[in-house]
């Protein structure tokens, strides 16, 4: 698929899956979409390994935008991007946006064929300056 | 800096052992100002590294540190996984080309970049920076545990500006930062082991 992919990373698998459900219902199936949530032991938290796998599931040559909830999700997502290695890591961005609204707005933008930079900018507009 | 396999194994056992022994304390500190998982997460990482202590300690120090870092990144979860993982990964990479004090300074900078943080924000950096600076100014290794402990204590009156604790604003004042505490525990375990080995 040539549209930018969206990855949702939450501390809670329920939040991540619920956010993905909303994206699917509101935006449809024209955007590669994956989610992950929970730490390596299955508790609340995030896992670098799961994030890497989610990026691979949502992979698009146009790039992948990641939406995160709290701090550890952001730090782990940035670590995951780095571990993908060049050149793939250059096509993945972590968005600074609220996770639910950001995922829906980013996916909406992506479904229209927008570039990774446009998708990221749309999500960022949701953040308080 | 070169260490024998036996020394590397002793270091892994000392650091992991102390983290596991203090896991409840770290979690209590984190419960006060964070999300009550620092001890649990660090213990999981320590156990994962311990389980591979034989394999890791057979490697030269730079590779061993990178293996430890990768293990922490993959198993710890939370923000401490990528932060301590980056510290070990970066220290390993730098040690291949630098002296230990220089490598520790660079690895600490890498942690600051990973966490988008700096000194004085009530984080593990408040211990790592003074320890790295003391090493660089050729202070005896024996002084480091006290420097680290005092630096961790000094986070108590500070208002958190990074991490979950920053959500609490002024209410984060009066509690020791759990990451600073774990960094001070690790410093003490390393120095204790290397001093015995002398």
Tab-separated table of C-alpha atoms in Angstrom:
chain	number	residue	atom	x	y	z
A	1	UNK	CA	0.000	0.000	0.000
A	2	UNK	CA	1.338	3.435	-0.872
A	3	UNK	CA	-0.418	5.374	1.910
A	4	UNK	CA	1.496	6.246	5.083
A	5	UNK	CA	0.986	3.641	7.821
A	6	UNK	CA	-0.206	4.393	11.344
A	7	UNK	CA	0.997	2.682	14.534
A	8	UNK	CA	-0.755	3.187	17.868
A	9	UNK	CA	1.344	2.597	21.015
A	10	UNK	CA	-0.372	2.765	24.388
A	11	UNK	CA	0.535	1.537	27.869
A	12	UNK	CA	-2.783	-0.307	27.744
A	13	UNK	CA	-3.573	-2.849	25.001
A	14	UNK	CA	-7.259	-1.968	25.467
A	15	UNK	CA	-6.636	1.712	24.747
A	16	UNK	CA	-4.461	0.848	21.737
A	17	UNK	CA	-6.989	-1.602	20.293
A	18	UNK	CA	-9.918	0.730	20.982
A	19	UNK	CA	-8.120	3.597	19.263
A	20	UNK	CA	-7.405	1.344	16.280
A	21	UNK	CA	-11.110	0.350	16.148
A	22	UNK	CA	-12.076	4.013	15.973
A	23	UNK	CA	-9.573	4.639	13.182
A	24	UNK	CA	-10.910	1.679	11.189
A	25	UNK	CA	-14.507	2.771	11.591
A	26	UNK	CA	-13.908	6.439	10.833
A	27	UNK	CA	-11.171	6.202	8.224
A	28	UNK	CA	-11.616	2.748	6.721
A	29	UNK	CA	-9.091	0.302	5.351
A	30	UNK	CA	-6.981	2.410	2.999
A	31	UNK	CA	-4.308	2.956	5.629
A	32	UNK	CA	-1.946	0.277	6.996
A	33	UNK	CA	-2.703	0.218	10.721
A	34	UNK	CA	-1.197	-1.633	13.679
A	35	UNK	CA	-1.330	-1.242	17.442
A	36	UNK	CA	0.464	-2.544	20.492
A	37	UNK	CA	0.203	-2.060	24.232
A	38	UNK	CA	1.477	-3.602	27.427
A	39	UNK	CA	4.960	-4.231	28.790
A	40	UNK	CA	7.080	-7.357	28.094
A	41	UNK	CA	5.440	-9.135	31.066
A	42	UNK	CA	1.895	-8.299	29.972
A	43	UNK	CA	1.271	-5.492	32.476
A	44	UNK	CA	0.570	-1.864	31.672
A	45	UNK	CA	3.528	-0.369	29.818
A	46	UNK	CA	5.210	-0.573	26.436
A	47	UNK	CA	7.663	-2.948	24.806
A	48	UNK	CA	10.282	-2.064	22.213
A	49	UNK	CA	9.968	-5.511	20.649
A	50	UNK	CA	6.175	-5.151	20.255
A	51	UNK	CA	6.593	-1.660	18.817
A	52	UNK	CA	9.095	-2.898	16.210
A	53	UNK	CA	6.661	-5.673	15.231
A	54	UNK	CA	3.781	-3.186	14.973
A	55	UNK	CA	5.872	-0.912	12.734
A	56	UNK	CA	6.562	-3.912	10.497
A	57	UNK	CA	2.840	-4.812	10.324
A	58	UNK	CA	1.924	-1.244	9.335
A	59	UNK	CA	4.940	-0.827	7.062
A	60	UNK	CA	4.538	1.346	3.991
A	61	UNK	CA	7.233	2.652	1.681
A	62	UNK	CA	5.588	6.057	2.173
A	63	UNK	CA	6.514	5.854	5.842
A	64	UNK	CA	4.929	5.151	9.221
A	65	UNK	CA	3.604	7.631	11.800
A	66	UNK	CA	3.497	6.471	15.438
A	67	UNK	CA	0.987	7.850	17.945
A	68	UNK	CA	1.825	7.374	21.630
A	69	UNK	CA	0.198	8.058	24.981
A	70	UNK	CA	2.554	8.760	27.926
A	71	UNK	CA	6.325	9.302	28.289
A	72	UNK	CA	7.575	5.711	28.303
A	73	UNK	CA	5.615	4.982	25.120
A	74	UNK	CA	7.401	7.867	23.418
A	75	UNK	CA	10.880	6.884	24.668
A	76	UNK	CA	10.344	3.226	23.760
A	77	UNK	CA	8.971	4.185	20.320
A	78	UNK	CA	12.005	6.357	19.596
A	79	UNK	CA	14.253	3.474	20.681
A	80	UNK	CA	12.311	1.099	18.407
A	81	UNK	CA	12.676	3.459	15.431
A	82	UNK	CA	16.419	3.701	16.026
A	83	UNK	CA	16.706	-0.077	16.210
A	84	UNK	CA	14.996	-0.493	12.825
A	85	UNK	CA	18.213	0.913	11.410
A	86	UNK	CA	18.804	3.043	8.354
A	87	UNK	CA	17.202	3.477	5.834
A	88	UNK	CA	13.882	2.300	7.348
A	89	UNK	CA	14.325	4.411	10.497
A	90	UNK	CA	14.319	7.545	8.338
A	91	UNK	CA	10.773	6.756	7.224
A	92	UNK	CA	9.245	6.488	10.708
A	93	UNK	CA	8.219	9.413	12.925
A	94	UNK	CA	6.807	9.651	16.446
A	95	UNK	CA	4.001	12.235	16.512
A	96	UNK	CA	3.571	14.727	19.307
A	97	UNK	CA	-0.223	14.535	19.580
A	98	UNK	CA	-3.012	13.129	21.756
A	99	UNK	CA	-3.225	9.439	20.935
A	100	UNK	CA	-6.894	9.032	19.945
A	101	UNK	CA	-7.432	12.325	18.134
A	102	UNK	CA	-3.934	12.147	16.669
A	103	UNK	CA	-4.424	8.640	15.295
A	104	UNK	CA	-7.729	9.543	13.646
A	105	UNK	CA	-6.486	12.817	12.158
A	106	UNK	CA	-3.204	11.264	10.995
A	107	UNK	CA	-5.009	8.308	9.434
A	108	UNK	CA	-7.525	10.610	7.729
A	109	UNK	CA	-4.668	12.617	6.239
A	110	UNK	CA	-2.803	9.435	5.262
A	111	UNK	CA	-5.874	7.930	3.565
A	112	UNK	CA	-5.837	10.828	1.096
A	113	UNK	CA	-2.305	9.968	0.019
A	114	UNK	CA	-0.533	12.670	2.047
A	115	UNK	CA	3.217	12.478	2.629
A	116	UNK	CA	4.682	11.408	5.975
A	117	UNK	CA	5.571	15.039	6.772
A	118	UNK	CA	1.980	16.142	6.059
A	119	UNK	CA	0.564	13.344	8.218
A	120	UNK	CA	2.884	14.273	11.079
A	121	UNK	CA	2.080	17.996	10.754
A	122	UNK	CA	-1.663	17.288	10.893
A	123	UNK	CA	-1.233	15.310	14.115
A	124	UNK	CA	1.018	17.974	15.623
A	125	UNK	CA	-1.621	20.664	15.036
A	126	UNK	CA	-3.687	18.957	17.741
A	127	UNK	CA	-1.034	19.578	20.396
A	128	UNK	CA	-1.165	22.657	22.568
A	129	UNK	CA	1.665	24.951	21.479
B	1	UNK	CA	39.799	-0.572	30.519
B	2	UNK	CA	39.808	-4.358	30.302
B	3	UNK	CA	38.099	-6.759	32.639
B	4	UNK	CA	38.305	-10.521	32.831
B	5	UNK	CA	35.228	-12.637	32.180
B	6	UNK	CA	35.092	-13.444	35.894
B	7	UNK	CA	35.068	-9.722	36.723
B	8	UNK	CA	32.311	-9.020	34.207
B	9	UNK	CA	30.262	-11.850	35.663
B	10	UNK	CA	30.846	-10.557	39.186
B	11	UNK	CA	29.703	-7.096	38.067
B	12	UNK	CA	26.528	-8.468	36.493
B	13	UNK	CA	25.751	-10.468	39.633
B	14	UNK	CA	26.434	-7.529	41.961
B	15	UNK	CA	24.420	-4.969	39.975
B	16	UNK	CA	21.526	-7.316	39.217
B	17	UNK	CA	21.549	-8.637	42.784
B	18	UNK	CA	21.359	-5.170	44.311
B	19	UNK	CA	18.595	-4.065	41.931
B	20	UNK	CA	16.581	-7.190	42.752
B	21	UNK	CA	17.192	-6.728	46.499
B	22	UNK	CA	16.021	-3.099	46.296
B	23	UNK	CA	13.153	-3.650	43.850
B	24	UNK	CA	10.465	-3.029	46.473
B	25	UNK	CA	12.156	0.168	47.621
B	26	UNK	CA	12.420	1.443	44.007
B	27	UNK	CA	8.766	0.636	43.405
B	28	UNK	CA	7.773	2.449	46.624
B	29	UNK	CA	9.713	5.545	45.536
B	30	UNK	CA	8.033	5.359	42.133
B	31	UNK	CA	4.595	4.895	43.732
B	32	UNK	CA	5.038	8.270	45.451
B	33	UNK	CA	5.706	10.294	42.283
B	34	UNK	CA	5.385	7.998	39.259
B	35	UNK	CA	3.525	4.875	38.204
B	36	UNK	CA	4.866	2.397	40.769
B	37	UNK	CA	6.695	0.162	38.317
B	38	UNK	CA	10.368	1.163	38.475
B	39	UNK	CA	11.420	-1.649	40.825
B	40	UNK	CA	9.305	-4.233	39.025
B	41	UNK	CA	10.659	-3.183	35.631
B	42	UNK	CA	14.301	-2.996	36.722
B	43	UNK	CA	14.026	-6.369	38.460
B	44	UNK	CA	12.693	-7.941	35.265
B	45	UNK	CA	15.660	-6.499	33.350
B	46	UNK	CA	18.142	-7.603	36.011
B	47	UNK	CA	16.780	-11.154	35.953
B	48	UNK	CA	16.953	-11.257	32.158
B	49	UNK	CA	20.604	-10.156	32.197
B	50	UNK	CA	21.445	-12.588	35.038
B	51	UNK	CA	19.940	-15.457	33.044
B	52	UNK	CA	22.537	-14.800	30.328
B	53	UNK	CA	25.430	-13.852	32.608
B	54	UNK	CA	27.633	-16.713	31.366
B	55	UNK	CA	27.206	-15.837	27.690
B	56	UNK	CA	27.583	-12.105	28.261
B	57	UNK	CA	30.647	-12.370	30.491
B	58	UNK	CA	32.441	-14.412	27.831
B	59	UNK	CA	32.471	-11.320	25.600
B	60	UNK	CA	34.985	-8.456	25.711
B	61	UNK	CA	33.693	-5.570	27.876
B	62	UNK	CA	32.413	-3.314	25.051
B	63	UNK	CA	30.405	-6.154	23.493
B	64	UNK	CA	29.219	-7.357	26.899
B	65	UNK	CA	27.882	-3.891	27.751
B	66	UNK	CA	26.086	-3.699	24.415
B	67	UNK	CA	24.518	-7.111	25.024
B	68	UNK	CA	23.363	-5.928	28.457
B	69	UNK	CA	21.940	-2.746	26.895
B	70	UNK	CA	20.026	-4.664	24.256
B	71	UNK	CA	18.616	-7.010	26.907
B	72	UNK	CA	17.454	-4.049	29.012
B	73	UNK	CA	15.831	-2.341	26.022
B	74	UNK	CA	13.941	-5.505	25.167
B	75	UNK	CA	12.847	-6.586	28.632
B	76	UNK	CA	12.520	-3.670	31.036
B	77	UNK	CA	9.608	-1.723	29.530
B	78	UNK	CA	8.726	1.673	30.962
B	79	UNK	CA	11.025	4.564	30.209
B	80	UNK	CA	13.874	3.058	32.234
B	81	UNK	CA	14.391	0.289	29.617
B	82	UNK	CA	15.449	2.584	26.784
B	83	UNK	CA	17.249	4.929	29.206
B	84	UNK	CA	19.395	2.349	31.011
B	85	UNK	CA	19.599	0.405	27.730
B	86	UNK	CA	21.004	3.475	25.991
B	87	UNK	CA	23.478	3.982	28.853
B	88	UNK	CA	24.873	0.446	28.505
B	89	UNK	CA	24.741	0.356	24.678
B	90	UNK	CA	26.446	3.698	24.374
B	91	UNK	CA	29.022	2.935	27.077
B	92	UNK	CA	29.899	-0.276	25.233
B	93	UNK	CA	30.246	1.504	21.896
B	94	UNK	CA	32.337	4.325	23.375
B	95	UNK	CA	34.585	2.006	25.405
B	96	UNK	CA	35.748	0.421	22.187
B	97	UNK	CA	37.398	3.745	21.272
B	98	UNK	CA	37.634	5.813	24.473
B	99	UNK	CA	38.889	5.713	28.051
B	100	UNK	CA	36.296	4.759	30.664
B	101	UNK	CA	35.709	8.269	32.028
B	102	UNK	CA	35.343	9.723	28.536
B	103	UNK	CA	33.007	6.873	27.550
B	104	UNK	CA	30.830	7.380	30.639
B	105	UNK	CA	30.506	11.112	29.894
B	106	UNK	CA	29.417	10.366	26.320
B	107	UNK	CA	27.029	7.616	27.433
B	108	UNK	CA	25.453	9.999	29.961
B	109	UNK	CA	24.985	12.567	27.198
B	110	UNK	CA	23.301	9.839	25.124
B	111	UNK	CA	20.880	9.123	27.996
B	112	UNK	CA	20.104	12.855	28.236
B	113	UNK	CA	19.385	12.950	24.496
B	114	UNK	CA	17.199	9.820	24.679
B	115	UNK	CA	15.179	11.273	27.560
B	116	UNK	CA	15.244	14.842	26.144
B	117	UNK	CA	16.356	15.880	29.608
B	118	UNK	CA	19.235	17.572	31.395
B	119	UNK	CA	20.689	17.854	34.908
B	120	UNK	CA	18.453	19.284	37.623
B	121	UNK	CA	15.146	17.837	36.389
B	122	UNK	CA	14.878	15.116	39.076
B	123	UNK	CA	15.990	12.147	36.993
B	124	UNK	CA	18.726	9.495	36.883
B	125	UNK	CA	20.862	12.115	35.134
B	126	UNK	CA	21.226	13.945	38.453
B	127	UNK	CA	23.346	10.977	39.610
B	128	UNK	CA	24.993	10.036	36.301
B	129	UNK	CA	26.377	13.517	35.568
B	130	UNK	CA	28.172	14.006	38.925
B	131	UNK	CA	29.524	10.432	38.874
B	132	UNK	CA	30.864	10.896	35.324
B	133	UNK	CA	32.308	14.306	36.252
B	134	UNK	CA	34.021	12.893	39.353
B	135	UNK	CA	35.616	10.118	37.300
B	136	UNK	CA	36.774	12.595	34.698
B	137	UNK	CA	38.398	14.781	37.355
B	138	UNK	CA	40.295	11.698	38.562
B	139	UNK	CA	38.540	11.365	41.919
B	140	UNK	CA	39.309	7.966	43.486
B	141	UNK	CA	36.798	5.273	42.550
B	142	UNK	CA	36.075	4.752	46.252
B	143	UNK	CA	34.528	8.236	46.461
B	144	UNK	CA	31.910	7.496	43.804
B	145	UNK	CA	29.276	5.680	45.911
B	146	UNK	CA	29.069	8.590	48.369
B	147	UNK	CA	28.905	11.102	45.502
B	148	UNK	CA	26.120	9.075	43.876
B	149	UNK	CA	24.191	8.677	47.112
B	150	UNK	CA	24.418	12.386	47.938
B	151	UNK	CA	23.312	13.229	44.391
B	152	UNK	CA	20.278	10.928	44.709
B	153	UNK	CA	19.401	12.495	48.090
B	154	UNK	CA	19.704	15.916	46.472
B	155	UNK	CA	16.776	15.086	44.134
B	156	UNK	CA	14.385	15.053	47.136
B	157	UNK	CA	13.677	18.827	47.291
B	158	UNK	CA	13.657	19.210	43.486
B	159	UNK	CA	10.471	19.646	41.461
B	160	UNK	CA	10.287	17.055	38.672
B	161	UNK	CA	10.390	18.373	35.133
B	162	UNK	CA	10.601	15.153	33.123
B	163	UNK	CA	8.812	11.838	33.216
B	164	UNK	CA	5.580	10.906	34.915
B	165	UNK	CA	6.603	12.736	38.108
B	166	UNK	CA	6.466	16.052	36.225
B	167	UNK	CA	2.648	15.665	36.050
B	168	UNK	CA	2.613	16.179	39.824
B	169	UNK	CA	4.323	19.584	39.684
B	170	UNK	CA	5.036	20.851	43.202
B	171	UNK	CA	3.712	17.621	44.726
B	172	UNK	CA	6.825	15.827	43.395
B	173	UNK	CA	8.874	17.856	45.906
B	174	UNK	CA	9.918	15.890	49.009
B	175	UNK	CA	10.440	12.521	47.312
B	176	UNK	CA	13.655	10.969	46.029
B	177	UNK	CA	13.636	10.258	42.305
B	178	UNK	CA	13.494	6.468	41.784
B	179	UNK	CA	15.774	6.635	38.721
B	180	UNK	CA	18.358	8.604	40.701
B	181	UNK	CA	18.147	5.966	43.437
B	182	UNK	CA	18.640	3.066	41.012
B	183	UNK	CA	21.590	4.874	39.408
B	184	UNK	CA	23.171	5.313	42.837
B	185	UNK	CA	22.593	1.628	43.712
B	186	UNK	CA	24.250	0.575	40.442
B	187	UNK	CA	27.227	2.883	41.042
B	188	UNK	CA	27.751	1.429	44.521
B	189	UNK	CA	27.488	-2.175	43.274
B	190	UNK	CA	30.022	-1.562	40.494
B	191	UNK	CA	32.563	0.156	42.740
B	192	UNK	CA	32.195	-2.476	45.479
B	193	UNK	CA	32.871	-5.257	42.968
B	194	UNK	CA	35.829	-3.570	41.292
B	195	UNK	CA	37.405	-2.672	44.648
B	196	UNK	CA	37.199	-6.295	45.814
B	197	UNK	CA	38.761	-7.417	42.537
B	198	UNK	CA	41.760	-5.101	42.988
